[in-house]
């Protein structure tokens, strides 16, 4: 992609009127000359995207770019609603340029129009080619989502298979309950396996686990284990190493992982560590912790967790209810002076028998 | 346009004939846009017209891609299945999601710029240079290194995947490609990249072919530093 600097250099010396015309031509695809290097594919809208992302663009020039976008939007809308009356051109490509701009730059001035376009594409779907839907959905999901949009995204998730994964990712940013997210995942898995919907549910499940913890994966797999198509799910999970590892987990691993991540999150919230430790924990939490839970079989997690505990100096398990979550009787206030060995914290739940039966790969106990 | 004495006369005459129909450009940038429009409108006539690159070299072809460009390199169905939007490709895609779309992805990739040209180098020549990846990018003249959170994607594919002939690049292929130097030797068997900081003679073999869809033999994310 071209840089913001290259985009600014391209409009250097141009009047607002000329900038508006240039932006309009780029969005229509009439001007596709590279601004960066033709080594890359550089779609024409990249120039408009980078201008709108630039903090150094003057308000008047920005307004000129926004007006150009609106001008092309009106032309597109006319073409969609009255196909015979407008100039012959590839309007789907124009929609890709328009929506691509909003998808990456998300200018607040255009939010209303993008949702209007999405409504048009969704509700006039009989007369509008389905190719318009993915760019319109991507453009809308580029904006910060609010709870009042949940019904719309749920409707897209349930009724539009080609963009269901986008809807799921949008919902993931607004839906507070992991149980609701699990329902979406069950729905998507079901349709992926039984109706061949074009979604990568394992990929989405991993995304969900980053926000809601690995328990989401456990509970959805637990549900899938009971479905008549469990073998197809195994085949899908076996395709990739990270999802193959899920098949080796036991329910105890998941419970423990979930408990620990919840406890650590509470600890950070309750500020029971020093600022520095909390900072370290947060960084680890985002990067190493979840990915280590996901990438490694969780049976090896006690060592990982011990290392983590070592990192956090001054960690007081009682303050975060960590023991309560595991075994209620295992911690007493007087133990603060004589805490149990770290290994003891984890071993009890690791002895629980695995829950999965059918989701286990062949040949594994 | 840079003077290119090795271009076929017929192609040159046709190019200027069509360019003159565009009228008088307002400035240098306008002239460049006109020239680009002429080629974009009919790449069959104007691009990949340099001599063929012989069979013994460029057996495997190599390119580097920006992460932000994956939004149009990957097929639409891959994007829709994962729900990754373009904004994520530009500034926030986590490594593990990116790796699913690169290291674990073994499907087709679309190649080609706006005038349907793909710039490649000879994989056999670059593979030994992978240990110093930043140095390799410099020798390739790859100027996008600072972008995309310090990551890029390397692509290698077999020549037969292209389904088109491989050519010595000429100036019309390089429209809008500032890193290109015209190859003055008309009988040269390949072009040469223009390093950014390394000496000119450390450039690597360079060729072009028309846009196509390939299934790469190598397609993986690399950290630049």
Coordinates of C-alpha atoms in Angstrom, one line a residue:
Chain A
X1 CA 0.0 0.0 0.0
X2 CA 1.2 3.5 -0.7
X3 CA 2.2 5.6 2.3
X4 CA 0.3 8.7 3.6
X5 CA 3.3 10.7 2.6
X6 CA 3.1 9.5 -1.0
X7 CA -0.6 10.4 -1.1
X8 CA 0.1 13.9 0.3
X9 CA 2.8 14.4 -2.3
X10 CA 0.4 13.5 -5.1
X11 CA -1.9 16.3 -4.2
X12 CA 0.7 18.9 -3.5
X13 CA -0.1 22.1 -5.2
X14 CA -3.6 21.1 -6.2
X15 CA -6.6 23.2 -5.3
X16 CA -9.5 21.8 -3.4
X17 CA -11.5 21.5 -6.6
X18 CA -8.7 19.6 -8.2
X19 CA -8.4 17.3 -5.2
X20 CA -12.1 16.6 -5.4
X21 CA -11.9 15.7 -9.0
X22 CA -8.8 13.5 -8.5
X23 CA -10.5 11.7 -5.6
X24 CA -13.7 11.2 -7.7
X25 CA -11.7 9.8 -10.6
X26 CA -9.8 7.4 -8.3
X27 CA -13.1 6.2 -6.8
X28 CA -14.6 5.7 -10.2
X29 CA -11.5 3.9 -11.4
X30 CA -10.9 6.5 -14.2
X31 CA -7.5 7.4 -12.8
X32 CA -5.6 4.3 -11.7
X33 CA -2.0 5.6 -12.3
X34 CA 0.3 4.4 -9.5
X35 CA 1.3 6.8 -6.9
X36 CA 3.7 4.5 -5.2
X37 CA 5.4 1.7 -7.2
X38 CA 3.8 -0.4 -9.8
X39 CA 5.6 -3.4 -8.2
X40 CA 2.4 -3.6 -6.1
X41 CA -1.2 -3.9 -7.2
X42 CA -2.1 -0.5 -5.7
X43 CA -5.9 -0.2 -6.3
X44 CA -6.9 3.3 -7.3
X45 CA -8.7 4.0 -4.0
X46 CA -5.5 3.6 -2.0
X47 CA -4.8 7.3 -2.6
X48 CA -8.2 8.3 -1.2
X49 CA -7.7 6.0 1.8
X50 CA -4.4 7.5 2.7
X51 CA -5.6 11.0 2.3
X52 CA -8.5 10.3 4.7
X53 CA -6.1 8.7 7.2
X54 CA -3.7 11.6 7.2
X55 CA -3.8 13.7 10.3
X56 CA -2.0 16.5 8.3
X57 CA -4.7 16.9 5.7
X58 CA -6.3 20.4 5.9
X59 CA -10.0 20.4 6.9
X60 CA -10.9 22.0 3.5
X61 CA -9.0 19.4 1.5
X62 CA -10.5 16.6 3.6
X63 CA -14.0 18.0 2.9
X64 CA -13.2 18.0 -0.8
X65 CA -12.3 14.3 -0.6
X66 CA -15.4 13.5 1.4
X67 CA -17.6 15.4 -1.2
X68 CA -16.0 13.4 -4.0
X69 CA -16.9 10.2 -2.1
X70 CA -20.5 11.4 -1.7
X71 CA -20.7 12.3 -5.3
X72 CA -19.6 8.8 -6.5
X73 CA -21.9 7.3 -3.9
X74 CA -24.9 9.1 -5.4
X75 CA -23.9 7.8 -8.9
X76 CA -23.7 4.3 -7.5
X77 CA -27.0 4.5 -5.8
X78 CA -28.6 5.6 -9.0
X79 CA -27.0 2.8 -10.9
X80 CA -28.3 0.3 -8.3
X81 CA -31.8 1.7 -8.2
X82 CA -32.3 2.6 -11.9
X83 CA -29.9 0.4 -13.8
X84 CA -31.0 1.5 -17.2
X85 CA -30.6 5.2 -16.7
X86 CA -26.9 5.5 -15.7
X87 CA -23.7 5.4 -17.7
X88 CA -22.4 1.9 -18.6
X89 CA -19.6 1.0 -16.3
X90 CA -18.4 -1.7 -13.9
X91 CA -20.4 -0.5 -10.9
X92 CA -19.4 -3.4 -8.7
X93 CA -15.8 -2.3 -9.1
X94 CA -16.9 1.2 -8.1
X95 CA -18.6 -0.2 -5.0
X96 CA -15.4 -2.0 -4.2
X97 CA -13.4 1.3 -4.4
X98 CA -16.0 3.2 -2.4
X99 CA -16.4 0.6 0.3
X100 CA -12.7 -0.2 0.4
X101 CA -12.0 3.4 1.3
X102 CA -14.4 3.3 4.2
X103 CA -13.3 -0.2 5.2
X104 CA -9.8 1.0 5.9
X105 CA -10.1 4.7 6.7
X106 CA -13.6 4.7 8.5
X107 CA -14.2 8.4 8.2
X108 CA -16.9 9.4 10.7
X109 CA -18.5 11.7 8.1
X110 CA -19.6 8.7 6.0
X111 CA -20.9 6.3 8.6
X112 CA -24.6 7.1 7.9
X113 CA -24.2 6.7 4.1
X114 CA -22.4 3.4 4.5
X115 CA -25.2 1.9 6.6
X116 CA -27.7 3.2 4.1
X117 CA -25.7 1.4 1.3
X118 CA -25.7 -1.7 3.4
X119 CA -29.4 -1.5 3.9
X120 CA -30.0 -1.0 0.2
X121 CA -27.8 -4.1 -0.7
X122 CA -29.4 -6.2 2.0
X123 CA -33.1 -5.4 1.5
X124 CA -33.0 -5.0 -2.3
X125 CA -31.1 -8.1 -2.7
X126 CA -33.3 -9.4 -5.5
X127 CA -32.3 -6.7 -7.9
X128 CA -28.7 -6.2 -6.7
X129 CA -25.9 -8.6 -7.5
X130 CA -24.7 -10.5 -4.4
X131 CA -21.2 -9.3 -5.3
X132 CA -22.0 -5.9 -3.7
X133 CA -22.7 -7.4 -0.3
X134 CA -19.1 -8.3 1.0
X135 CA -17.6 -4.8 0.3
X136 CA -20.6 -3.1 1.9
X137 CA -20.5 -5.3 5.0
X138 CA -16.7 -4.8 5.3
X139 CA -17.2 -1.1 5.1
X140 CA -19.8 -1.1 7.9
X141 CA -17.8 -3.3 10.2
X142 CA -14.9 -0.9 10.0
X143 CA -16.7 1.4 12.3
X144 CA -16.8 1.0 16.1
X145 CA -19.9 -1.1 16.8
X146 CA -22.6 -0.3 19.3
X147 CA -25.2 -2.6 21.0
X148 CA -28.1 -1.2 19.0
X149 CA -26.4 -2.8 15.9
X150 CA -26.6 -6.3 17.3
X151 CA -30.0 -7.2 15.7
X152 CA -28.7 -6.1 12.3
X153 CA -25.5 -8.1 12.6
X154 CA -27.4 -11.1 13.9
X155 CA -29.7 -10.9 10.9
X156 CA -26.7 -10.8 8.5
X157 CA -25.1 -13.7 10.4
X158 CA -28.2 -15.9 10.1
X159 CA -29.3 -15.0 6.6
X160 CA -26.3 -14.2 4.5
X161 CA -23.8 -17.1 4.4
X162 CA -21.2 -15.4 2.2
X163 CA -20.7 -12.6 4.8
X164 CA -21.6 -14.5 8.0
X165 CA -18.0 -14.6 9.2
X166 CA -17.8 -10.8 8.9
X167 CA -21.0 -10.5 10.9
X168 CA -19.6 -12.8 13.6
X169 CA -16.4 -10.7 13.9
X170 CA -18.5 -7.5 14.2
X171 CA -20.7 -9.1 16.9
X172 CA -17.6 -10.3 18.7
X173 CA -16.7 -6.6 19.3
X174 CA -20.1 -5.8 20.9
X175 CA -21.7 -8.9 22.4
X176 CA -20.7 -9.0 26.1
X177 CA -21.6 -12.6 26.9
X178 CA -19.5 -15.5 25.9
X179 CA -22.6 -17.7 26.0
X180 CA -24.1 -15.7 23.1
X181 CA -20.8 -15.9 21.2
X182 CA -20.9 -19.7 21.7
X183 CA -24.4 -19.8 20.3
X184 CA -23.1 -18.0 17.2
X185 CA -20.2 -20.4 16.9
X186 CA -22.5 -23.4 17.2
X187 CA -24.7 -22.0 14.5
X188 CA -21.8 -21.4 12.2
X189 CA -20.3 -24.8 12.8
X190 CA -23.6 -26.4 12.1
X191 CA -24.0 -24.6 8.8
X192 CA -20.4 -25.0 7.8
X193 CA -20.6 -28.7 8.2
X194 CA -24.2 -29.5 7.2
X195 CA -24.9 -26.8 4.6
X196 CA -21.4 -26.1 3.4
X197 CA -21.5 -22.4 4.3
X198 CA -18.3 -20.6 3.3
X199 CA -17.1 -19.9 6.8
X200 CA -13.9 -21.0 8.7
X201 CA -15.5 -21.6 12.1
X202 CA -12.2 -22.9 13.7
X203 CA -10.5 -19.6 12.7
X204 CA -13.4 -17.7 14.2
X205 CA -13.4 -19.8 17.3
X206 CA -9.8 -18.9 17.9
X207 CA -10.6 -15.2 17.5
X208 CA -13.4 -15.6 20.0
X209 CA -11.1 -17.3 22.5
X210 CA -8.8 -14.2 22.5
X211 CA -11.6 -12.1 23.8
X212 CA -13.6 -14.6 26.0
X213 CA -11.0 -17.1 27.0
X214 CA -10.3 -20.7 25.9
X215 CA -13.4 -21.8 27.7
X216 CA -15.4 -20.8 24.6
X217 CA -13.5 -23.4 22.6
X218 CA -14.1 -26.0 25.2
X219 CA -17.8 -25.5 25.4
X220 CA -18.3 -25.3 21.7
X221 CA -16.2 -28.5 21.1
X222 CA -18.2 -30.1 23.9
X223 CA -21.4 -29.3 22.1
X224 CA -20.0 -30.4 18.7
X225 CA -18.9 -33.7 20.3
X226 CA -22.6 -34.5 20.7
X227 CA -23.5 -33.7 17.1
X228 CA -24.0 -36.5 14.5
X229 CA -21.3 -34.8 12.3
X230 CA -18.5 -34.9 14.9
X231 CA -16.3 -36.8 12.5
X232 CA -16.4 -34.0 9.9
X233 CA -15.5 -31.6 12.6
X234 CA -12.5 -33.7 13.5
X235 CA -11.4 -33.7 9.8
X236 CA -11.7 -29.9 9.8
X237 CA -9.8 -29.4 13.0
X238 CA -7.1 -31.8 11.9
X239 CA -6.3 -29.6 8.9
X240 CA -4.2 -27.2 10.9
X241 CA -1.8 -27.7 13.8
X242 CA -3.3 -25.2 16.2
X243 CA -6.8 -26.6 15.9
X244 CA -5.4 -30.2 15.9
X245 CA -4.1 -29.5 19.4
X246 CA -7.6 -28.7 20.6
X247 CA -8.4 -32.4 20.1
X248 CA -5.8 -33.4 22.6
X249 CA -7.2 -31.2 25.4
X250 CA -9.4 -32.6 28.1
X251 CA -12.2 -30.8 29.8
X252 CA -10.1 -30.3 32.9
X253 CA -7.6 -28.4 30.9
X254 CA -10.2 -26.1 29.6
X255 CA -11.8 -25.5 33.0
X256 CA -8.4 -24.8 34.4
X257 CA -7.4 -22.5 31.6
X258 CA -10.6 -20.5 31.9
X259 CA -10.4 -20.3 35.7
X260 CA -6.8 -19.1 35.5
X261 CA -7.5 -16.5 32.9
X262 CA -10.5 -15.2 34.8
X263 CA -8.5 -15.1 38.0
X264 CA -5.6 -13.2 36.4
X265 CA -8.0 -10.8 34.8
X266 CA -9.6 -10.1 38.2
X267 CA -6.1 -9.7 39.6
X268 CA -5.3 -7.0 37.1
X269 CA -8.6 -5.3 37.7
X270 CA -8.2 -5.3 41.5
X271 CA -4.6 -3.9 41.1
X272 CA -3.3 -6.4 43.6
X273 CA 0.1 -6.3 41.8
X274 CA 2.6 -3.5 41.4
X275 CA 2.0 -1.4 38.3
X276 CA 5.1 -3.0 36.7
X277 CA 3.9 -6.5 37.3
X278 CA 0.5 -5.7 36.1
X279 CA 1.9 -4.2 32.9
X280 CA 4.0 -7.4 32.4
X281 CA 1.0 -9.5 33.0
X282 CA -1.2 -7.6 30.6
X283 CA 1.4 -7.8 27.9
X284 CA 1.8 -11.5 28.5
X285 CA -1.9 -12.0 28.8
X286 CA -2.5 -10.5 25.3
X287 CA 0.4 -12.2 23.5
X288 CA 2.0 -15.2 25.1
X289 CA -0.7 -16.5 27.4
X290 CA -3.6 -17.0 25.2
X291 CA -1.5 -18.1 22.3
X292 CA 0.4 -20.6 24.6
X293 CA -2.9 -22.0 25.7
X294 CA -4.0 -22.3 22.2
X295 CA -0.8 -23.6 20.6
X296 CA 0.3 -26.0 23.2
X297 CA -1.6 -29.0 24.6
X298 CA -2.9 -27.7 27.9
X299 CA -1.6 -30.7 29.8
X300 CA 1.7 -29.0 29.8
X301 CA 0.2 -25.8 31.2
X302 CA 1.1 -26.2 34.9
X303 CA 4.7 -25.4 34.1
X304 CA 3.6 -22.5 32.0
X305 CA 1.4 -21.2 34.8
X306 CA 4.1 -21.7 37.4
X307 CA 6.4 -19.6 35.3
X308 CA 3.7 -17.0 35.1
X309 CA 3.2 -17.0 38.8
X310 CA 6.9 -16.5 39.2
X311 CA 6.8 -13.5 37.1
X312 CA 4.2 -11.8 39.2
X313 CA 5.8 -10.8 42.4
X314 CA 3.5 -10.2 45.3
X315 CA 0.7 -12.1 43.8
X316 CA -1.9 -12.8 46.5
X317 CA -4.2 -15.7 45.3
X318 CA -6.8 -15.0 47.9
X319 CA -7.3 -11.5 46.7
X320 CA -8.5 -12.7 43.3
X321 CA -10.5 -15.8 44.5
X322 CA -8.2 -18.0 42.5
X323 CA -8.4 -20.9 45.0
X324 CA -12.1 -20.4 45.3
X325 CA -12.5 -21.0 41.6
X326 CA -10.5 -24.3 41.8
X327 CA -11.2 -26.0 45.0
X328 CA -13.1 -24.0 47.7
X329 CA -11.6 -25.8 50.6
X330 CA -8.0 -25.6 49.5
X331 CA -7.2 -22.2 50.7
X332 CA -7.5 -20.7 54.2
X333 CA -6.5 -17.2 55.3
X334 CA -3.7 -18.6 57.5
X335 CA -2.1 -20.1 54.4
X336 CA -1.1 -16.7 53.3
X337 CA 2.1 -17.1 55.4
X338 CA 2.6 -20.6 54.2
X339 CA 1.2 -20.9 50.7
X340 CA 0.8 -24.4 49.1
X341 CA 3.3 -25.4 46.5
X342 CA 2.4 -24.0 43.1
X343 CA 2.2 -27.5 41.6
X344 CA -0.5 -28.5 44.2
X345 CA -2.7 -25.7 43.0
X346 CA -3.2 -27.4 39.6
X347 CA -2.9 -31.1 40.0
X348 CA -6.2 -31.8 41.5
X349 CA -8.3 -30.8 38.4
X350 CA -5.8 -32.4 36.0
X351 CA -6.8 -35.8 37.2
X352 CA -10.4 -35.4 35.9
X353 CA -11.1 -37.8 33.1
X354 CA -11.4 -36.3 29.6
X355 CA -14.8 -35.3 28.5
X356 CA -14.4 -35.7 24.8
X357 CA -15.0 -39.0 23.3
X358 CA -15.8 -38.7 19.7
X359 CA -13.8 -35.6 19.1
X360 CA -10.6 -37.4 20.1
X361 CA -8.4 -38.3 17.1
X362 CA -8.4 -42.0 16.2
X363 CA -5.8 -44.0 18.1
X364 CA -5.7 -41.7 21.1
X365 CA -7.1 -42.8 24.4
Chain B
X1 CA 8.8 7.9 -20.2
X2 CA 12.4 6.9 -20.2
X3 CA 14.0 6.5 -23.6
X4 CA 14.1 2.8 -24.5
X5 CA 15.9 2.0 -27.7
X6 CA 15.2 -1.8 -27.5
X7 CA 11.5 -1.6 -27.8
X8 CA 10.0 -3.0 -31.0
X9 CA 9.4 0.0 -33.3
X10 CA 5.8 -1.1 -34.1
X11 CA 4.9 -1.1 -30.4
X12 CA 6.6 2.3 -29.9
X13 CA 4.8 3.9 -32.8
X14 CA 1.4 2.5 -31.7
X15 CA 2.0 3.8 -28.2
X16 CA 2.7 7.3 -29.2
X17 CA -0.1 7.3 -31.7
X18 CA -2.6 6.5 -28.9
X19 CA -0.9 8.8 -26.5
X20 CA -1.3 11.8 -28.9
X21 CA -5.1 11.1 -29.1
X22 CA -5.3 11.9 -25.4
X23 CA -4.5 15.5 -26.1
X24 CA -1.9 17.8 -24.5
X25 CA -1.2 16.9 -20.8
X26 CA -1.2 19.8 -18.3
X27 CA 2.0 18.8 -16.6
X28 CA 4.4 15.9 -16.2
X29 CA 2.1 14.0 -13.9
X30 CA -0.7 14.4 -16.4
X31 CA 1.6 13.0 -19.1
X32 CA 2.3 10.0 -16.9
X33 CA -1.4 9.4 -16.3
X34 CA -2.1 9.5 -20.0
X35 CA 0.7 7.1 -20.7
X36 CA -0.6 4.8 -18.0
X37 CA -4.2 5.0 -19.3
X38 CA -3.0 4.0 -22.8
X39 CA -1.3 0.9 -21.5
X40 CA -4.0 0.0 -19.0
X41 CA -6.6 0.1 -21.8
X42 CA -4.7 -2.5 -23.9
X43 CA -2.0 -4.3 -22.1
X44 CA -1.9 -7.1 -24.7
X45 CA -0.3 -4.6 -27.1
X46 CA 2.1 -2.9 -24.8
X47 CA 3.4 -5.0 -21.9
X48 CA 5.7 -8.0 -21.7
X49 CA 7.1 -7.3 -25.2
X50 CA 10.8 -7.6 -24.1
X51 CA 12.8 -10.7 -25.2
X52 CA 11.9 -14.1 -23.7
X53 CA 13.9 -15.1 -20.6
X54 CA 15.6 -18.5 -21.4
X55 CA 14.4 -21.7 -19.9
X56 CA 17.4 -22.6 -17.7
X57 CA 16.9 -19.6 -15.4
X58 CA 13.9 -18.3 -13.5
X59 CA 12.7 -21.9 -13.0
X60 CA 11.1 -20.8 -9.8
X61 CA 9.9 -17.2 -9.5
X62 CA 10.0 -15.1 -6.4
X63 CA 8.2 -12.0 -5.1
X64 CA 7.7 -10.1 -1.9
X65 CA 4.2 -8.8 -1.0
X66 CA 3.0 -6.2 1.5
X67 CA 0.6 -7.5 4.1
X68 CA -1.8 -4.7 3.2
X69 CA -1.8 -6.0 -0.4
X70 CA -3.1 -9.4 0.7
X71 CA -6.6 -7.9 0.6
X72 CA -6.6 -8.2 -3.2
X73 CA -4.1 -11.1 -3.5
X74 CA -6.2 -13.6 -1.6
X75 CA -9.4 -14.8 -3.2
X76 CA -12.6 -13.1 -2.0
X77 CA -13.9 -16.5 -0.6
X78 CA -10.9 -16.8 1.7
X79 CA -11.5 -13.3 3.0
X80 CA -15.2 -13.9 3.5
X81 CA -14.7 -17.3 5.2
X82 CA -12.4 -15.8 7.9
X83 CA -14.2 -12.4 8.2
X84 CA -11.0 -10.5 8.1
X85 CA -11.7 -7.0 6.8
X86 CA -9.3 -4.7 4.9
X87 CA -8.6 -2.5 7.8
X88 CA -7.1 -5.4 9.7
X89 CA -4.8 -6.2 6.8
X90 CA -3.6 -2.6 6.9
X91 CA -2.9 -2.1 10.6
X92 CA -3.9 -4.8 13.1
X93 CA -4.0 -8.4 11.9
X94 CA -2.5 -10.6 14.7
X95 CA 0.4 -12.8 13.8
X96 CA -1.5 -16.0 14.3
X97 CA -4.3 -15.0 12.0
X98 CA -1.9 -13.8 9.5
X99 CA 0.0 -17.1 9.6
X100 CA -3.3 -18.9 9.0
X101 CA -3.7 -16.8 5.8
X102 CA -0.1 -17.3 4.8
X103 CA 1.9 -20.3 6.2
X104 CA -1.2 -22.5 6.5
X105 CA -2.9 -21.3 3.3
X106 CA -2.2 -23.5 0.3
X107 CA -4.8 -22.1 -2.2
X108 CA -4.4 -19.8 -5.2
X109 CA -3.0 -16.3 -5.1
X110 CA -3.9 -13.5 -7.6
X111 CA -0.9 -11.7 -9.0
X112 CA -0.7 -8.6 -11.3
X113 CA -0.7 -4.8 -11.0
X114 CA -3.1 -2.3 -12.7
X115 CA -1.5 -2.9 -16.1
X116 CA -1.4 -6.6 -15.6
X117 CA 2.3 -7.0 -15.0
X118 CA 4.0 -9.1 -12.3
X119 CA 7.6 -8.3 -11.3
X120 CA 9.6 -11.3 -10.3
X121 CA 13.1 -12.4 -9.5
X122 CA 14.9 -15.8 -9.7
X123 CA 14.2 -17.8 -6.6
X124 CA 17.4 -19.8 -6.9
X125 CA 19.4 -16.6 -6.7
X126 CA 17.6 -15.2 -3.7
X127 CA 17.1 -18.3 -1.5
X128 CA 20.7 -18.3 -0.3
X129 CA 20.3 -14.7 0.8
X130 CA 17.4 -15.3 3.1
X131 CA 19.6 -15.2 6.3
X132 CA 20.0 -11.5 5.7
X133 CA 16.4 -10.8 4.8
X134 CA 16.7 -7.0 5.3
X135 CA 19.7 -7.0 3.0
X136 CA 17.8 -9.1 0.4
X137 CA 15.0 -6.6 0.4
X138 CA 17.5 -3.8 -0.1
X139 CA 19.0 -5.6 -3.1
X140 CA 15.6 -6.2 -4.5
X141 CA 14.9 -2.5 -4.3
X142 CA 11.8 -3.2 -2.2
X143 CA 11.0 0.2 -0.7
X144 CA 7.9 -0.8 1.2
X145 CA 9.9 -2.4 4.1
X146 CA 8.9 0.2 6.6
X147 CA 5.2 -0.5 6.4
X148 CA 2.9 -3.3 7.6
X149 CA 4.1 -3.6 11.2
X150 CA 7.6 -4.9 10.1
X151 CA 6.1 -7.9 8.3
X152 CA 5.8 -9.1 4.7
X153 CA 4.9 -12.2 2.7
X154 CA 7.4 -14.0 0.5
X155 CA 6.0 -15.8 -2.6
X156 CA 7.7 -18.4 -4.7
X157 CA 6.1 -20.4 -7.5
X158 CA 7.1 -22.6 -10.4
X159 CA 7.4 -21.1 -13.8
X160 CA 4.9 -23.5 -15.3
X161 CA 2.3 -22.2 -12.9
X162 CA 2.3 -18.9 -14.7
X163 CA 1.0 -20.3 -18.0
X164 CA 2.5 -17.3 -19.8
X165 CA 5.9 -16.4 -21.1
X166 CA 8.6 -14.7 -19.0
X167 CA 10.2 -11.6 -20.4
X168 CA 13.0 -9.1 -19.9
X169 CA 11.3 -6.0 -18.5
X170 CA 11.1 -3.0 -20.8
X171 CA 10.1 0.6 -20.1
X172 CA 6.4 0.2 -20.9
X173 CA 6.2 -2.6 -18.3
X174 CA 7.6 -0.2 -15.8
X175 CA 5.1 2.5 -16.2
X176 CA 4.9 4.2 -12.8
X177 CA 7.8 2.1 -11.4
X178 CA 10.4 4.5 -10.2
X179 CA 12.7 1.8 -9.1
X180 CA 13.2 0.6 -12.7
X181 CA 16.3 1.3 -14.8
X182 CA 16.0 0.7 -18.6
X183 CA 18.2 -2.2 -19.7
X184 CA 20.4 -0.8 -22.4
X185 CA 21.7 -4.1 -23.7
X186 CA 19.0 -5.2 -26.1
X187 CA 20.2 -8.8 -26.1
X188 CA 20.2 -9.1 -22.3
X189 CA 18.6 -12.3 -21.0
X190 CA 17.2 -10.7 -17.9
X191 CA 16.8 -7.4 -16.2
X192 CA 18.3 -6.3 -12.9
X193 CA 16.8 -4.8 -9.7
X194 CA 17.9 -1.5 -8.4
X195 CA 19.2 -1.8 -4.8
X196 CA 18.2 1.0 -2.4
X197 CA 21.5 1.4 -0.6
X198 CA 23.7 -1.5 -1.8
X199 CA 25.9 -0.9 -4.8
X200 CA 24.2 -1.0 -8.2
X201 CA 26.0 -4.1 -9.3
X202 CA 24.5 -6.0 -6.3
X203 CA 21.1 -5.9 -8.1
X204 CA 19.4 -9.2 -8.6
X205 CA 17.9 -10.8 -11.7
X206 CA 14.5 -9.4 -12.7
X207 CA 11.8 -10.4 -15.1
X208 CA 8.1 -9.8 -15.8
X209 CA 5.1 -11.8 -16.8
X210 CA 1.4 -11.1 -17.3
X211 CA -1.0 -11.2 -14.4
X212 CA -2.2 -14.7 -13.4
X213 CA -3.4 -16.9 -10.5
X214 CA -0.8 -19.3 -9.1
X215 CA -0.6 -21.8 -6.3
X216 CA 2.7 -20.9 -4.6
X217 CA 5.3 -23.5 -3.5
X218 CA 6.3 -21.0 -0.8
X219 CA 4.0 -18.5 0.7
X220 CA 4.9 -17.4 4.2
X221 CA 5.0 -14.4 6.5
X222 CA 8.5 -13.0 7.3
X223 CA 9.6 -10.4 9.8
X224 CA 11.7 -7.8 8.1
X225 CA 14.2 -7.2 10.8

